[in-house]
Amino acid sequence: MTYNKERHKQLVIRSQDLKNQGKNLFLENPEEDSELSKYNIAVEEQVFWTHREDFFLLMKNFIDNIINFDEFETAFSLLYRKTSEEVDMFIIDLKQIEKFQPSTRSYRFASVIGSIYRQFEEVEDEYCTEQEVKDYVKEAYLKFQNFEE
């Protein structure tokens, strides 16, 4: 997807206008909703990428046994939720969108971080072990070390 700032702003305004009328962009125009979703994903990737050092530090401390699984889960979950809230505010803020420029380096970072976050529930439900989460975190950590800015 080629990023078009003006189109992104138009879609945000249209979506907000419809919401104020009690309508939904998806129901009114699924194609525009899909396009806006792609822009929102680009924003999400970039916002998560700006917090990468915090995520990397937690991941490294967990991998190196500086913190245990419970400490990692708590700290990682707090950072994940804080960053998600930032994304939620960003995607409707036209001033932020005006300054926004996506980076190709951020590609898929948020989705991998989201996968780690979802694995905590998998451990609770006993679908995977704490060691399997640690192995996944290590794999993700090593992969993204190649993409640091």
Coordinates of N, CA and C in Angstrom, one line a residue:
M1 N 0.8 -1.2 0.0 CA 0.0 0.0 0.0 C 0.9 1.2 0.0
T2 N 0.6 2.2 -0.9 CA 1.3 3.4 -0.9 C 0.5 4.4 0.0
Y3 N 1.2 5.0 0.9 CA 0.6 5.9 1.9 C 0.2 7.2 1.3
N4 N -1.1 7.6 1.5 CA -1.6 8.8 1.0 C -2.2 9.6 2.1
K5 N -1.5 10.6 2.7 CA -1.9 11.3 3.9 C -3.2 12.0 3.7
E6 N -3.5 12.6 2.5 CA -4.7 13.3 2.3 C -5.9 12.4 2.3
R7 N -5.7 11.2 1.6 CA -6.8 10.2 1.6 C -7.0 9.7 3.0
H8 N -6.0 9.4 3.7 CA -6.1 8.9 5.1 C -7.0 9.9 5.9
K9 N -6.7 11.2 5.8 CA -7.4 12.2 6.6 C -8.9 12.2 6.1
Q10 N -9.1 12.2 4.8 CA -10.5 12.1 4.3 C -11.3 11.0 4.9
L11 N -10.7 9.8 4.9 CA -11.4 8.6 5.4 C -11.6 8.7 6.9
V12 N -10.7 9.3 7.7 CA -11.0 9.5 9.1 C -12.1 10.4 9.3
I13 N -12.1 11.6 8.6 CA -13.2 12.5 8.7 C -14.5 11.9 8.3
R14 N -14.6 11.2 7.2 CA -15.8 10.5 6.8 C -16.3 9.5 7.8
S15 N -15.4 8.7 8.4 CA -15.7 7.7 9.4 C -16.3 8.4 10.6
Q16 N -15.7 9.5 11.0 CA -16.1 10.2 12.2 C -17.5 10.9 12.0
D17 N -17.7 11.4 10.8 CA -19.0 12.0 10.4 C -20.1 11.0 10.5
L18 N -19.8 9.8 9.9 CA -20.8 8.7 9.9 C -21.1 8.3 11.4
K19 N -20.1 8.2 12.1 CA -20.2 7.8 13.5 C -21.1 8.8 14.3
N20 N -20.9 10.1 14.0 CA -21.7 11.1 14.7 C -23.2 11.0 14.3
Q21 N -23.4 10.4 13.1 CA -24.8 10.3 12.6 C -25.4 8.9 13.0
G22 N -24.6 8.2 13.8 CA -25.1 6.9 14.3 C -24.9 5.8 13.2
K23 N -24.1 6.1 12.2 CA -23.8 5.1 11.1 C -22.4 4.6 11.2
N24 N -22.1 3.6 10.3 CA -20.9 2.9 10.4 C -20.3 2.9 9.0
L25 N -19.0 3.2 8.8 CA -18.3 3.3 7.5 C -18.4 1.9 6.9
F26 N -18.2 0.8 7.6 CA -18.2 -0.5 7.1 C -19.6 -0.8 6.4
L27 N -20.7 -0.4 7.0 CA -22.0 -0.7 6.4 C -22.3 0.3 5.3
E28 N -21.8 1.5 5.3 CA -22.1 2.5 4.3 C -21.2 2.3 3.1
N29 N -19.9 1.9 3.3 CA -19.0 1.8 2.2 C -17.8 0.8 2.6
P30 N -18.0 -0.5 2.4 CA -17.0 -1.4 2.9 C -15.7 -1.2 2.2
E31 N -15.6 -0.7 1.0 CA -14.3 -0.5 0.3 C -13.5 0.6 1.1
E32 N -14.2 1.7 1.4 CA -13.5 2.8 2.2 C -13.1 2.3 3.5
D33 N -14.0 1.5 4.2 CA -13.6 1.0 5.5 C -12.4 0.1 5.4
S34 N -12.3 -0.7 4.4 CA -11.1 -1.6 4.2 C -9.9 -0.7 4.0
E35 N -10.0 0.3 3.2 CA -8.9 1.2 2.9 C -8.4 1.9 4.2
L36 N -9.4 2.4 5.0 CA -9.1 3.0 6.3 C -8.4 2.0 7.2
S37 N -8.9 0.8 7.2 CA -8.3 -0.2 8.1 C -6.8 -0.4 7.7
K38 N -6.4 -0.4 6.4 CA -5.0 -0.5 6.0 C -4.2 0.7 6.5
Y39 N -4.8 1.9 6.5 CA -4.1 3.0 7.1 C -3.9 2.9 8.6
N40 N -5.0 2.4 9.2 CA -4.9 2.2 10.7 C -3.8 1.1 11.1
I41 N -3.7 0.1 10.3 CA -2.7 -0.9 10.5 C -1.3 -0.3 10.4
A42 N -1.1 0.6 9.4 CA 0.2 1.3 9.2 C 0.5 2.2 10.4
V43 N -0.5 2.8 11.0 CA -0.4 3.6 12.2 C 0.0 2.8 13.3
E44 N -0.7 1.7 13.5 CA -0.5 0.7 14.6 C 1.0 0.2 14.5
E45 N 1.4 -0.2 13.4 CA 2.8 -0.7 13.2 C 3.8 0.4 13.6
Q46 N 3.6 1.6 13.2 CA 4.5 2.7 13.5 C 4.5 3.0 15.0
V47 N 3.4 3.1 15.6 CA 3.3 3.5 17.0 C 4.0 2.4 17.8
F48 N 3.7 1.1 17.5 CA 4.4 0.1 18.3 C 5.9 0.1 18.0
W49 N 6.3 0.4 16.8 CA 7.7 0.5 16.5 C 8.4 1.6 17.3
T50 N 7.7 2.7 17.6 CA 8.3 3.8 18.3 C 8.6 3.3 19.8
H51 N 7.9 2.3 20.2 CA 8.1 1.8 21.6 C 9.0 0.5 21.6
R52 N 9.6 0.2 20.5 CA 10.4 -1.0 20.3 C 11.4 -1.2 21.4
E53 N 12.1 -0.1 21.7 CA 13.2 -0.3 22.7 C 12.7 -0.8 24.1
D54 N 11.5 -0.3 24.5 CA 10.9 -0.8 25.7 C 10.5 -2.3 25.6
F55 N 9.9 -2.6 24.4 CA 9.5 -4.0 24.2 C 10.8 -4.9 24.2
F56 N 11.8 -4.4 23.5 CA 13.0 -5.2 23.4 C 13.7 -5.4 24.7
L57 N 13.7 -4.4 25.5 CA 14.3 -4.5 26.9 C 13.6 -5.6 27.7
L58 N 12.3 -5.5 27.7 CA 11.5 -6.5 28.4 C 11.8 -7.9 27.9
M59 N 11.8 -8.1 26.5 CA 12.1 -9.4 25.9 C 13.4 -9.9 26.3
K60 N 14.4 -9.0 26.2 CA 15.8 -9.4 26.5 C 15.9 -9.8 28.0
N61 N 15.3 -9.0 28.9 CA 15.4 -9.4 30.3 C 14.7 -10.7 30.6
F62 N 13.7 -11.0 29.9 CA 13.0 -12.3 30.0 C 13.8 -13.4 29.5
I63 N 14.4 -13.3 28.3 CA 15.2 -14.3 27.7 C 16.4 -14.6 28.5
D64 N 17.0 -13.5 29.1 CA 18.2 -13.6 29.9 C 18.0 -14.0 31.4
N65 N 16.7 -14.3 31.7 CA 16.3 -14.7 33.0 C 16.5 -13.7 34.1
I66 N 16.5 -12.4 33.7 CA 16.6 -11.3 34.6 C 15.2 -11.1 35.3
I67 N 14.2 -11.4 34.5 CA 12.8 -11.4 35.1 C 12.2 -12.7 34.8
N68 N 11.3 -13.1 35.6 CA 10.6 -14.4 35.4 C 9.4 -14.2 34.5
F69 N 8.7 -15.3 34.2 CA 7.5 -15.2 33.3 C 6.5 -14.3 33.9
D70 N 6.1 -14.4 35.1 CA 5.1 -13.6 35.7 C 5.4 -12.1 35.6
E71 N 6.6 -11.7 35.9 CA 7.1 -10.3 35.8 C 7.0 -9.9 34.3
F72 N 7.5 -10.7 33.4 CA 7.4 -10.4 32.0 C 6.0 -10.2 31.6
E73 N 5.1 -11.1 31.9 CA 3.7 -11.0 31.5 C 3.1 -9.7 32.0
T74 N 3.3 -9.4 33.2 CA 2.8 -8.1 33.8 C 3.3 -6.9 33.1
A75 N 4.6 -6.8 33.0 CA 5.2 -5.6 32.4 C 4.9 -5.5 30.9
F76 N 5.0 -6.6 30.2 CA 4.7 -6.6 28.8 C 3.2 -6.3 28.5
S77 N 2.3 -6.8 29.3 CA 0.9 -6.5 29.1 C 0.6 -5.0 29.4
L78 N 1.2 -4.5 30.4 CA 1.0 -3.0 30.7 C 1.5 -2.2 29.5
L79 N 2.7 -2.5 29.0 CA 3.2 -1.7 27.9 C 2.4 -1.9 26.6
Y80 N 1.9 -3.2 26.4 CA 1.1 -3.5 25.2 C -0.2 -2.6 25.3
R81 N -0.9 -2.7 26.5 CA -2.1 -1.9 26.6 C -1.9 -0.4 26.5
K82 N -0.9 0.1 27.0 CA -0.6 1.5 26.9 C -0.3 1.9 25.5
T83 N 0.4 1.1 24.8 CA 0.7 1.4 23.4 C -0.6 1.3 22.5
S84 N -1.4 0.3 22.8 CA -2.7 0.1 22.1 C -3.6 1.3 22.3
E85 N -3.6 1.9 23.5 CA -4.4 3.1 23.8 C -3.9 4.2 23.0
E86 N -2.6 4.3 22.9 CA -1.9 5.4 22.1 C -2.4 5.3 20.6
V87 N -2.4 4.0 20.1 CA -2.8 3.8 18.7 C -4.3 4.2 18.6
D88 N -5.1 3.9 19.5 CA -6.6 4.2 19.5 C -6.8 5.7 19.4
M89 N -6.0 6.5 20.1 CA -6.1 7.9 20.1 C -5.5 8.5 18.8
F90 N -4.4 7.9 18.3 CA -3.7 8.4 17.1 C -4.6 8.3 15.9
I91 N -5.3 7.2 15.8 CA -6.0 6.9 14.5 C -7.2 7.9 14.3
I92 N -7.6 8.6 15.3 CA -8.7 9.6 15.1 C -8.2 11.0 15.2
D93 N -6.9 11.2 15.4 CA -6.4 12.6 15.7 C -5.8 13.1 14.4
L94 N -6.5 14.0 13.7 CA -6.0 14.6 12.4 C -4.7 15.3 12.5
K95 N -4.4 15.9 13.7 CA -3.1 16.6 13.8 C -1.9 15.5 13.9
Q96 N -2.2 14.4 14.5 CA -1.2 13.3 14.5 C -1.0 12.7 13.1
I97 N -2.1 12.5 12.4 CA -2.1 12.0 11.1 C -1.3 12.9 10.1
E98 N -1.5 14.2 10.3 CA -0.8 15.2 9.5 C 0.7 15.0 9.6
K99 N 1.2 14.6 10.8 CA 2.6 14.5 11.0 C 3.1 13.0 10.7
F100 N 2.2 12.1 10.4 CA 2.5 10.7 10.3 C 3.2 10.4 9.0
Q101 N 4.2 9.6 9.1 CA 4.9 9.0 8.0 C 5.3 7.6 8.3
P102 N 4.7 6.6 7.6 CA 5.0 5.2 8.0 C 6.5 4.8 7.6
S103 N 7.0 3.9 8.3 CA 8.3 3.4 8.1 C 8.2 1.9 7.6
T104 N 9.0 1.5 6.6 CA 9.0 0.1 6.2 C 9.6 -0.8 7.2
R105 N 10.4 -0.2 8.1 CA 11.1 -1.0 9.2 C 10.1 -1.5 10.2
S106 N 9.0 -0.8 10.3 CA 8.0 -1.2 11.4 C 7.1 -2.4 10.9
Y107 N 7.2 -2.8 9.7 CA 6.3 -3.8 9.1 C 6.3 -5.0 9.9
R108 N 5.1 -5.4 10.4 CA 4.7 -6.6 11.1 C 5.2 -6.6 12.6
F109 N 5.8 -5.5 13.0 CA 6.2 -5.5 14.4 C 5.1 -5.6 15.4
A110 N 4.0 -4.8 15.1 CA 2.9 -4.8 16.0 C 2.2 -6.2 16.0
S111 N 2.1 -6.8 14.9 CA 1.5 -8.1 14.9 C 2.3 -9.2 15.7
V112 N 3.6 -9.1 15.6 CA 4.4 -10.0 16.4 C 4.2 -9.7 17.9
I113 N 4.2 -8.5 18.3 CA 4.0 -8.1 19.7 C 2.7 -8.5 20.1
G114 N 1.7 -8.4 19.3 CA 0.3 -8.9 19.6 C 0.3 -10.4 19.8
S115 N 1.0 -11.1 19.0 CA 1.1 -12.5 19.1 C 1.7 -12.9 20.5
I116 N 2.7 -12.2 20.9 CA 3.3 -12.5 22.2 C 2.3 -12.2 23.3
Y117 N 1.6 -11.1 23.2 CA 0.6 -10.8 24.2 C -0.5 -11.8 24.3
R118 N -1.0 -12.3 23.1 CA -2.0 -13.4 23.1 C -1.5 -14.7 23.7
Q119 N -0.2 -14.9 23.7 CA 0.3 -16.2 24.2 C 0.1 -16.3 25.7
F120 N 0.0 -15.2 26.4 CA -0.2 -15.2 27.8 C -1.5 -16.0 28.1
E121 N -2.5 -15.7 27.4 CA -3.8 -16.4 27.5 C -3.6 -17.9 27.2
E122 N -2.8 -18.2 26.2 CA -2.6 -19.6 25.8 C -1.9 -20.3 27.0
V123 N -1.1 -19.7 27.7 CA -0.4 -20.3 28.9 C -1.5 -20.5 30.0
E124 N -2.3 -19.5 30.2 CA -3.4 -19.7 31.2 C -4.3 -20.8 30.9
D125 N -4.6 -21.0 29.6 CA -5.5 -22.1 29.2 C -4.8 -23.4 29.0
E126 N -3.5 -23.4 29.2 CA -2.6 -24.6 29.1 C -2.5 -25.1 27.7
Y127 N -2.6 -24.2 26.7 CA -2.3 -24.6 25.3 C -0.9 -24.5 25.0
C128 N -0.1 -23.8 25.8 CA 1.4 -23.8 25.6 C 2.0 -23.5 27.0
T129 N 3.3 -23.7 27.0 CA 4.0 -23.6 28.3 C 4.8 -22.2 28.3
E130 N 5.2 -21.9 29.5 CA 6.0 -20.7 29.7 C 7.3 -20.8 28.9
Q131 N 7.9 -22.0 28.8 CA 9.1 -22.1 28.0 C 8.8 -21.9 26.5
E132 N 7.7 -22.4 26.0 CA 7.3 -22.2 24.6 C 7.2 -20.7 24.3
V133 N 6.6 -19.9 25.3 CA 6.5 -18.5 25.1 C 7.9 -17.9 25.1
K134 N 8.7 -18.3 26.0 CA 10.1 -17.8 26.0 C 10.8 -18.1 24.7
D135 N 10.7 -19.3 24.1 CA 11.3 -19.6 22.9 C 10.8 -18.7 21.7
Y136 N 9.5 -18.4 21.7 CA 8.9 -17.6 20.7 C 9.4 -16.1 20.9
V137 N 9.5 -15.7 22.1 CA 10.0 -14.3 22.4 C 11.4 -14.2 21.9
K138 N 12.2 -15.2 22.2 CA 13.6 -15.2 21.7 C 13.7 -15.1 20.2
E139 N 12.9 -15.9 19.5 CA 12.9 -15.9 18.1 C 12.5 -14.6 17.5
A140 N 11.4 -14.0 18.1 CA 11.0 -12.7 17.7 C 12.1 -11.6 17.9
Y141 N 12.6 -11.7 19.1 CA 13.7 -10.7 19.5 C 14.8 -10.7 18.5
L142 N 15.3 -11.9 18.2 CA 16.5 -12.0 17.3 C 16.1 -11.6 15.9
K143 N 14.9 -11.9 15.5 CA 14.4 -11.5 14.1 C 14.4 -9.9 14.0
F144 N 13.9 -9.3 15.0 CA 13.7 -7.8 14.9 C 15.0 -7.1 15.2
Q145 N 16.0 -7.7 15.8 CA 17.3 -7.0 16.0 C 17.9 -6.6 14.7
N146 N 17.6 -7.3 13.6 CA 18.1 -7.0 12.3 C 17.4 -5.8 11.7
F147 N 16.3 -5.3 12.2 CA 15.5 -4.2 11.7 C 15.6 -2.9 12.5
E148 N 16.4 -2.9 13.5 CA 16.5 -1.7 14.4 C 17.0 -0.6 13.6
E149 N 16.4 0.6 13.9 CA 16.9 1.9 13.2 C 18.1 2.4 13.9

